[in-house]
XYZ file of N, CA and C in Angstrom:
543
model
N 0.661 -1.205 -0.107
C 0.059 0.051 -0.038
C 0.952 1.416 0.017
N 0.637 2.212 -0.763
C 1.192 3.338 -1.057
C 0.914 4.468 0.102
N 1.898 5.301 0.529
C 1.429 6.301 1.451
C 0.577 7.437 0.839
N -0.194 8.115 1.476
C -0.972 9.227 0.820
C 0.062 10.339 0.503
N -0.553 10.868 -0.816
C 0.330 12.188 -1.049
C 0.087 13.206 -0.357
N 1.205 13.904 0.144
C 0.994 15.064 0.947
C 0.680 16.280 0.068
N -0.474 16.653 0.090
C -0.958 18.022 -0.589
C 0.018 19.191 -0.448
N -0.045 20.000 -1.404
C 0.649 21.233 -1.543
C -0.462 22.320 -0.958
N 0.047 23.126 -0.311
C -0.599 24.448 0.102
C -0.255 25.728 -0.811
N -1.284 26.350 -1.221
C -1.125 27.592 -1.949
C -2.217 28.419 -1.885
N -2.001 29.868 -2.201
C -3.308 30.678 -2.134
C -4.434 30.451 -3.039
N -5.548 30.433 -2.869
C -6.601 30.237 -3.652
C -6.559 31.134 -4.993
N -6.903 30.646 -6.057
C -6.911 31.376 -7.169
C -8.466 31.359 -7.566
N -8.718 32.218 -8.717
C -10.165 32.259 -9.127
C -10.631 30.923 -9.789
N -9.874 30.249 -10.158
C -10.185 28.902 -10.838
C -10.651 27.987 -9.598
N -10.092 28.052 -8.450
C -10.403 27.280 -7.508
C -11.819 27.469 -6.811
N -12.417 28.647 -7.007
C -13.620 28.942 -6.366
C -14.777 28.066 -6.517
N -15.031 27.342 -7.641
C -16.220 26.543 -7.464
C -16.005 25.262 -6.618
N -14.472 24.913 -6.621
C -14.285 23.642 -5.693
C -14.319 23.993 -4.255
N -14.141 25.256 -3.905
C -13.982 25.859 -2.504
C -15.537 25.929 -2.147
N -16.360 26.460 -2.909
C -17.902 26.581 -2.621
C -18.277 25.436 -2.569
N -18.132 24.398 -3.341
C -18.509 23.113 -3.072
C -18.260 22.452 -1.898
N -16.997 22.566 -1.349
C -16.366 22.288 -0.143
C -17.084 22.826 1.044
N -17.481 24.198 0.900
C -18.401 25.064 1.821
C -19.679 24.303 2.284
N -20.254 24.052 1.066
C -21.496 23.386 1.226
C -21.357 21.941 1.869
N -20.216 21.187 1.450
C -20.129 19.830 2.125
C -19.774 20.134 3.647
N -18.974 21.276 3.970
C -18.901 21.412 5.564
C -20.086 21.724 6.034
N -21.067 22.689 5.376
C -22.443 22.867 6.089
C -23.138 21.593 6.236
N -23.212 20.552 5.320
C -23.858 19.375 5.392
C -23.204 18.543 6.642
N -21.982 18.330 6.752
C -21.269 17.701 7.765
C -21.631 18.371 9.295
N -21.834 19.876 9.315
C -22.297 20.489 10.471
C -23.771 20.445 10.602
N -24.454 19.662 9.863
C -25.774 19.500 10.074
C -26.698 20.879 9.867
N -26.369 21.621 9.039
C -26.883 22.855 8.706
C -26.971 23.256 7.250
N -27.219 22.464 6.343
C -27.111 22.749 4.832
C -28.043 23.709 4.471
N -29.119 23.906 4.976
C -30.142 24.789 4.715
C -29.752 26.281 5.054
N -28.582 26.294 5.868
C -28.163 27.812 6.351
C -27.139 28.255 5.322
N -26.404 27.504 4.481
C -25.387 27.616 3.793
C -25.922 28.213 2.159
N -25.644 29.470 1.999
C -26.003 29.983 0.788
C -24.945 30.508 -0.094
N -23.891 30.361 0.058
C -22.642 30.764 -0.549
C -22.648 30.483 -1.968
N -22.345 31.380 -2.950
C -22.560 31.333 -4.338
C -20.871 31.643 -4.960
N -20.617 31.168 -5.794
C -19.149 31.323 -6.546
C -19.007 32.831 -6.757
N -20.254 33.509 -7.196
C -20.153 35.213 -7.500
C -19.623 35.787 -6.204
N -20.229 35.254 -5.055
C -20.016 35.890 -3.595
C -18.623 35.687 -3.094
N -18.272 34.402 -3.400
C -16.731 34.182 -3.021
C -15.790 34.633 -3.876
N -15.908 34.759 -5.137
C -15.089 35.388 -6.144
C -14.785 37.028 -5.565
N -15.980 37.632 -5.496
C -15.957 38.928 -5.025
C -15.188 39.194 -3.767
N -15.409 38.313 -2.626
C -14.905 38.453 -1.347
C -13.401 38.279 -1.189
N -12.970 37.283 -2.249
C -11.471 37.012 -2.206
C -10.612 37.765 -3.149
N -11.286 38.101 -4.375
C -10.408 39.060 -5.328
C -10.972 40.178 -5.713
N -11.987 40.873 -4.905
C -12.599 42.085 -5.006
C -13.704 41.961 -5.943
N -14.544 42.971 -5.625
C -15.893 43.085 -6.521
C -15.493 43.497 -7.865
N -16.668 43.354 -8.866
C -16.708 43.876 -10.090
C -16.611 45.477 -9.959
N -16.397 46.146 -11.115
C -16.484 47.440 -11.244
C -17.595 48.309 -10.971
N -18.705 47.580 -11.099
C -19.992 48.252 -10.648
C -20.408 48.338 -9.191
N -19.642 47.478 -8.450
C -19.913 47.212 -7.016
C -19.812 48.502 -6.314
N -20.606 48.467 -5.075
C -20.508 49.614 -4.149
C -19.541 49.090 -3.208
N -19.031 47.966 -3.175
C -17.999 47.282 -2.161
C -16.601 47.900 -2.211
N -15.838 48.044 -1.251
C -14.530 48.417 -1.306
C -13.927 47.610 -2.404
N -12.871 47.914 -2.932
C -12.069 47.090 -4.054
C -11.023 46.212 -3.391
N -10.658 46.602 -2.336
C -9.780 45.282 -1.608
C -10.371 44.337 -1.000
N -10.005 43.109 -1.413
C -10.660 41.953 -0.733
C -10.387 42.035 0.805
N -11.409 41.432 1.571
C -11.316 41.415 3.021
C -11.335 39.982 3.626
N -11.384 39.159 2.567
C -11.156 37.698 2.992
C -10.097 37.027 2.064
N -9.292 36.181 2.707
C -8.183 35.450 2.063
C -8.522 34.014 2.260
N -7.842 33.241 1.361
C -7.845 31.776 1.146
C -6.705 31.032 0.850
N -6.611 29.779 1.367
C -5.559 28.984 0.880
C -6.298 27.685 0.411
N -5.703 26.835 -0.432
C -6.306 25.606 -0.672
C -5.146 24.562 -0.573
N -5.501 23.376 -0.207
C -4.636 22.313 -0.197
C -4.900 21.450 -1.721
N -3.938 21.333 -2.437
C -4.362 20.662 -3.733
C -3.624 19.388 -3.845
N -4.143 18.557 -4.615
C -3.619 17.189 -4.871
C -2.537 17.246 -6.023
N -2.007 16.264 -6.425
C -0.831 16.239 -7.339
C -1.472 16.521 -8.769
N -2.808 16.605 -9.072
C -3.381 17.263 -10.271
C -3.730 18.626 -10.147
N -3.313 19.206 -8.792
C -3.738 20.661 -8.680
C -5.040 20.940 -8.362
N -5.796 19.859 -7.953
C -7.091 20.080 -7.741
C -7.383 20.296 -6.209
N -8.168 21.151 -5.765
C -8.394 21.416 -4.191
C -9.022 20.222 -3.499
N -8.693 20.172 -2.498
C -9.077 18.899 -1.538
C -9.289 19.300 -0.262
N -9.110 20.608 0.137
C -9.263 21.229 1.322
C -8.978 22.773 1.252
N -9.380 23.272 2.222
C -9.327 24.946 2.139
C -9.397 25.594 3.487
N -8.713 26.837 3.595
C -8.838 27.630 4.782
C -9.263 29.022 4.138
N -10.351 29.553 4.753
C -10.828 30.805 4.441
C -10.668 31.607 5.768
N -9.840 32.853 5.696
C -9.666 33.610 6.709
C -9.570 35.143 6.439
N -9.705 35.803 7.610
C -9.510 37.317 7.562
C -8.745 37.974 8.733
N -8.194 39.207 8.640
C -7.674 39.833 9.735
C -8.604 40.140 10.796
N -8.183 40.090 12.105
C -8.809 40.656 13.307
C -7.684 41.582 13.785
N -8.027 42.149 14.828
C -7.000 43.186 15.628
C -7.260 42.895 17.116
N -6.223 42.841 17.640
C -6.379 43.035 19.210
C -5.910 44.211 19.668
N -6.896 44.763 20.512
C -6.496 46.167 21.084
C -5.715 45.966 22.393
N -5.711 44.871 22.858
C -4.763 44.625 24.158
C -3.281 44.595 23.709
N -3.204 43.659 22.419
C -1.716 43.308 21.944
C -1.324 44.445 20.910
N -2.361 45.115 20.413
C -1.956 46.343 19.535
C -1.546 45.613 18.055
N -1.864 44.551 17.675
C -1.503 44.266 16.363
C -2.658 43.346 15.841
N -2.501 42.892 14.669
C -3.616 41.987 14.024
C -3.209 40.603 14.194
N -4.220 39.726 13.941
C -4.085 38.396 13.907
C -5.075 37.832 13.056
N -5.187 36.532 13.020
C -5.772 35.949 11.667
C -7.051 35.072 12.431
N -8.367 35.302 11.777
C -9.415 34.727 12.230
C -9.703 33.808 11.213
N -9.643 32.398 11.551
C -10.024 31.358 10.572
C -11.466 31.138 10.595
N -11.979 31.481 9.381
C -13.575 31.529 9.343
C -13.941 29.774 9.118
N -13.256 29.258 8.003
C -13.543 27.797 7.832
C -12.145 27.100 7.547
N -12.223 25.964 7.848
C -11.158 24.924 7.437
C -11.832 23.750 7.257
N -11.529 23.076 6.028
C -12.342 21.806 5.640
C -11.227 21.043 4.813
N -11.414 19.693 4.907
C -10.542 18.784 4.294
C -11.521 17.736 3.836
N -11.353 17.426 2.435
C -12.612 16.379 2.007
C -12.054 14.972 2.643
N -13.291 14.249 2.852
C -12.686 12.897 3.549
C -11.678 12.243 2.959
N -11.647 12.077 1.588
C -10.842 11.205 1.092
C -9.283 11.709 0.992
N -9.202 12.897 1.517
C -7.856 13.733 1.750
C -7.392 13.648 3.199
N -8.473 13.339 4.070
C -8.084 13.262 5.471
C -7.023 12.428 5.944
N -6.056 12.616 6.723
C -4.921 11.776 7.048
C -3.902 11.969 6.106
N -3.812 13.000 5.297
C -2.606 13.285 4.380
C -1.844 14.463 4.808
N -2.282 15.169 5.947
C -1.524 16.180 6.701
C -1.997 17.562 6.063
N -3.210 17.562 5.150
C -3.919 18.718 4.748
C -4.155 19.837 5.785
N -4.701 19.259 6.641
C -5.414 20.227 7.676
C -4.039 20.753 8.411
N -3.203 20.045 8.743
C -2.042 20.592 9.584
C -1.392 21.592 8.785
N -1.133 21.251 7.414
C -0.454 22.261 6.590
C -1.231 23.240 6.380
N -2.680 23.296 6.367
C -3.346 24.625 6.131
C -2.967 25.351 7.392
N -3.087 24.870 8.441
C -3.025 25.719 9.836
C -1.560 26.176 9.945
N -0.600 25.239 9.599
C 0.911 25.821 9.492
C 0.974 26.967 8.640
N 0.315 26.870 7.467
C 0.470 27.988 6.470
C 0.091 29.299 7.128
N -1.064 29.330 7.884
C -1.574 30.561 8.653
C -0.578 30.802 9.668
N -0.309 29.769 10.372
C 0.627 30.235 11.617
C 1.845 30.801 11.004
N 2.248 30.531 9.879
C 3.536 31.182 9.239
C 3.378 32.398 8.852
N 2.166 32.638 8.250
C 1.683 34.006 7.958
C 1.778 34.943 9.273
N 1.258 34.375 10.338
C 1.305 35.113 11.593
C 2.524 35.643 12.120
N 3.406 34.605 12.059
C 4.807 34.526 12.448
C 5.525 35.591 11.624
N 5.534 35.464 10.415
C 6.275 36.359 9.536
C 5.746 37.777 9.608
N 4.563 37.998 9.744
C 3.947 39.313 9.980
C 3.738 40.083 11.268
N 4.239 39.159 12.207
C 4.318 39.681 13.671
C 2.873 39.781 14.328
N 1.885 38.860 13.574
C 0.603 38.746 14.206
C 0.713 37.861 15.619
N -0.155 38.096 16.437
C 0.179 37.369 17.828
C -0.804 36.168 17.866
N -1.719 36.003 17.064
C -2.951 35.128 17.354
C -3.395 34.607 15.937
N -3.749 33.321 16.095
C -4.565 32.446 15.091
C -5.744 32.037 15.626
N -6.882 32.308 15.549
C -8.006 31.974 16.171
C -9.165 31.337 15.362
N -9.980 30.606 15.862
C -11.189 30.023 15.206
C -12.165 29.363 16.210
N -13.379 29.388 15.753
C -14.486 28.443 16.465
C -14.548 27.130 16.006
N -15.134 26.253 16.851
C -15.548 24.951 16.229
C -16.695 24.557 16.947
N -17.530 23.903 16.228
C -18.611 23.291 16.763
C -18.367 22.280 17.825
N -19.209 22.414 18.832
C -18.792 21.578 20.010
C -18.569 20.139 19.998
N -19.284 19.702 19.061
C -19.232 17.853 18.766
C -18.161 17.589 18.005
N -17.630 18.635 17.100
C -16.517 18.218 16.184
C -15.507 17.389 16.595
N -15.228 15.994 16.013
C -14.039 15.414 16.503
C -12.790 15.733 16.335
N -12.569 16.891 15.489
C -11.450 17.512 15.122
C -10.696 18.403 16.503
N -11.490 18.364 17.625
C -11.124 18.789 18.954
C -9.683 18.226 19.197
N -9.572 16.874 18.987
C -8.363 16.303 19.528
C -7.385 16.514 18.728
N -7.491 16.838 17.536
C -6.353 17.296 16.497
C -6.113 18.511 16.853
N -6.699 19.607 17.051
C -6.513 20.829 17.585
C -5.766 20.781 18.985
N -6.116 20.072 19.900
C -5.256 19.920 21.172
C -3.714 19.306 20.643
N -3.878 18.459 19.880
C -2.558 17.853 19.482
C -1.401 18.872 18.971
N -1.888 19.864 18.293
C -1.043 20.937 17.713
C -0.861 22.177 18.772
N -1.465 21.930 19.976
C -1.255 22.847 20.952
C -2.286 24.208 20.994
N -3.313 24.029 20.107
C -4.288 25.053 20.380
C -5.204 24.940 21.659
N -5.370 26.004 22.114
C -6.283 26.097 23.517
C -7.708 26.309 23.435
N -8.338 25.570 24.192
C -10.004 25.689 24.127
C -10.245 26.890 25.080
N -10.832 27.875 24.607
C -11.206 29.133 25.362
C -12.562 29.041 25.915
N -12.720 28.650 27.221
C -14.043 28.724 27.597
C -14.616 29.770 28.365
N -13.591 30.902 28.532
C -14.053 32.000 29.318
C -14.769 32.993 28.399
N -14.623 32.691 27.179
C -15.217 33.820 26.298
C -16.447 33.086 25.485
N -17.552 33.957 25.600
C -18.942 33.490 24.972
C -19.165 34.284 23.790
N -19.348 33.440 22.725
C -19.675 34.334 21.451
C -21.044 34.841 21.462
N -21.272 35.998 20.742
C -22.379 36.569 20.726
C -22.703 36.914 19.333
N -23.910 36.872 18.774
C -24.370 37.155 17.296
C -25.432 37.951 17.186
N -25.351 39.078 16.192
C -26.440 39.770 15.842
C -27.057 39.368 14.431
N -28.031 38.818 14.079
C -28.346 38.568 12.761
C -29.942 38.701 12.593
N -30.219 38.668 11.171
C -31.765 38.781 11.064
C -32.449 39.894 11.552
N -33.607 39.863 11.999
C -34.382 41.007 12.490
C -33.817 41.662 13.596
N -33.161 40.997 14.560
C -32.262 41.613 15.724
C -31.274 42.699 15.066
N -30.473 42.278 14.103
C -29.664 43.038 13.371
C -30.125 44.412 12.776
N -31.214 44.098 11.978
C -32.060 45.190 11.437
C -32.522 46.216 12.280
N -33.138 45.850 13.446
C -33.709 46.499 14.521
C -32.590 47.392 15.157
N -31.480 46.883 15.272
C -30.485 47.766 16.000
C -29.794 48.653 14.888
N -29.730 48.223 13.700
C -29.366 49.181 12.561
C -30.449 50.480 12.251
N -31.673 50.048 12.570
C -32.760 50.986 12.520
C -32.340 52.208 13.536
N -31.686 51.895 14.661
C -31.526 52.822 15.799
C -30.482 54.065 15.107
N -29.609 53.680 14.216
C -28.959 54.832 13.615
C -29.797 55.823 12.925
N -30.869 55.328 12.225
C -31.720 56.420 11.609
C -32.545 57.024 12.540
N -33.167 56.300 13.468
C -33.809 57.100 14.351
C -32.973 57.872 15.441
N -31.878 57.566 15.508
C -31.212 58.308 16.442
C -30.422 59.657 15.741
N -30.602 59.693 14.420
C -30.054 60.757 13.611
C -28.558 60.721 13.566
N -27.735 59.601 13.773
C -26.485 59.352 13.507
C -25.884 59.072 12.154
N -24.761 59.049 11.863
C -24.363 58.669 10.424
C -23.272 57.796 10.913
N -23.117 56.752 10.030
C -21.983 55.803 10.255
C -20.738 55.995 9.608
N -20.596 56.941 8.651
C -19.562 57.421 7.833
C -18.687 56.341 6.991
N -19.252 55.333 6.813
C -18.514 54.254 5.900
C -18.797 54.444 4.411
């Protein structure tokens, strides 16, 4: 039996977008929430590579991506991330939005290499943190612990979305303030 081929990690390219979108949907299925995943290739292309010339969005991408590719340069895993900022440390960090490796490529080191790539970016740029959230039942917790990741139980996530988000945003209009963006 031959050893699995170790994938190569590289920045995502526009031609990788359909495969990454498909894997995002696979991840949503795995996390038992496929009905909540609405990502399209157009949205991801705009987020990673900048919007088209008629868009009202800023031209610089705010999302970054890396892919693990097989020997045919086909994506078998991905990491989508963006910069955050620690006011206490005074420097940026990386927030890993999603990490996913297709089942057939698990055990090849793809996940570890994707995380190592982001850790390398942090070290080279002087960022102090690489952070992510994980669904509480995900068996990857053991893998994360094996690479030295700490489970942070003292921080509790909060989220505004849907009607609550719109209601709070309406407060800007009723209070007569301007966001300036």
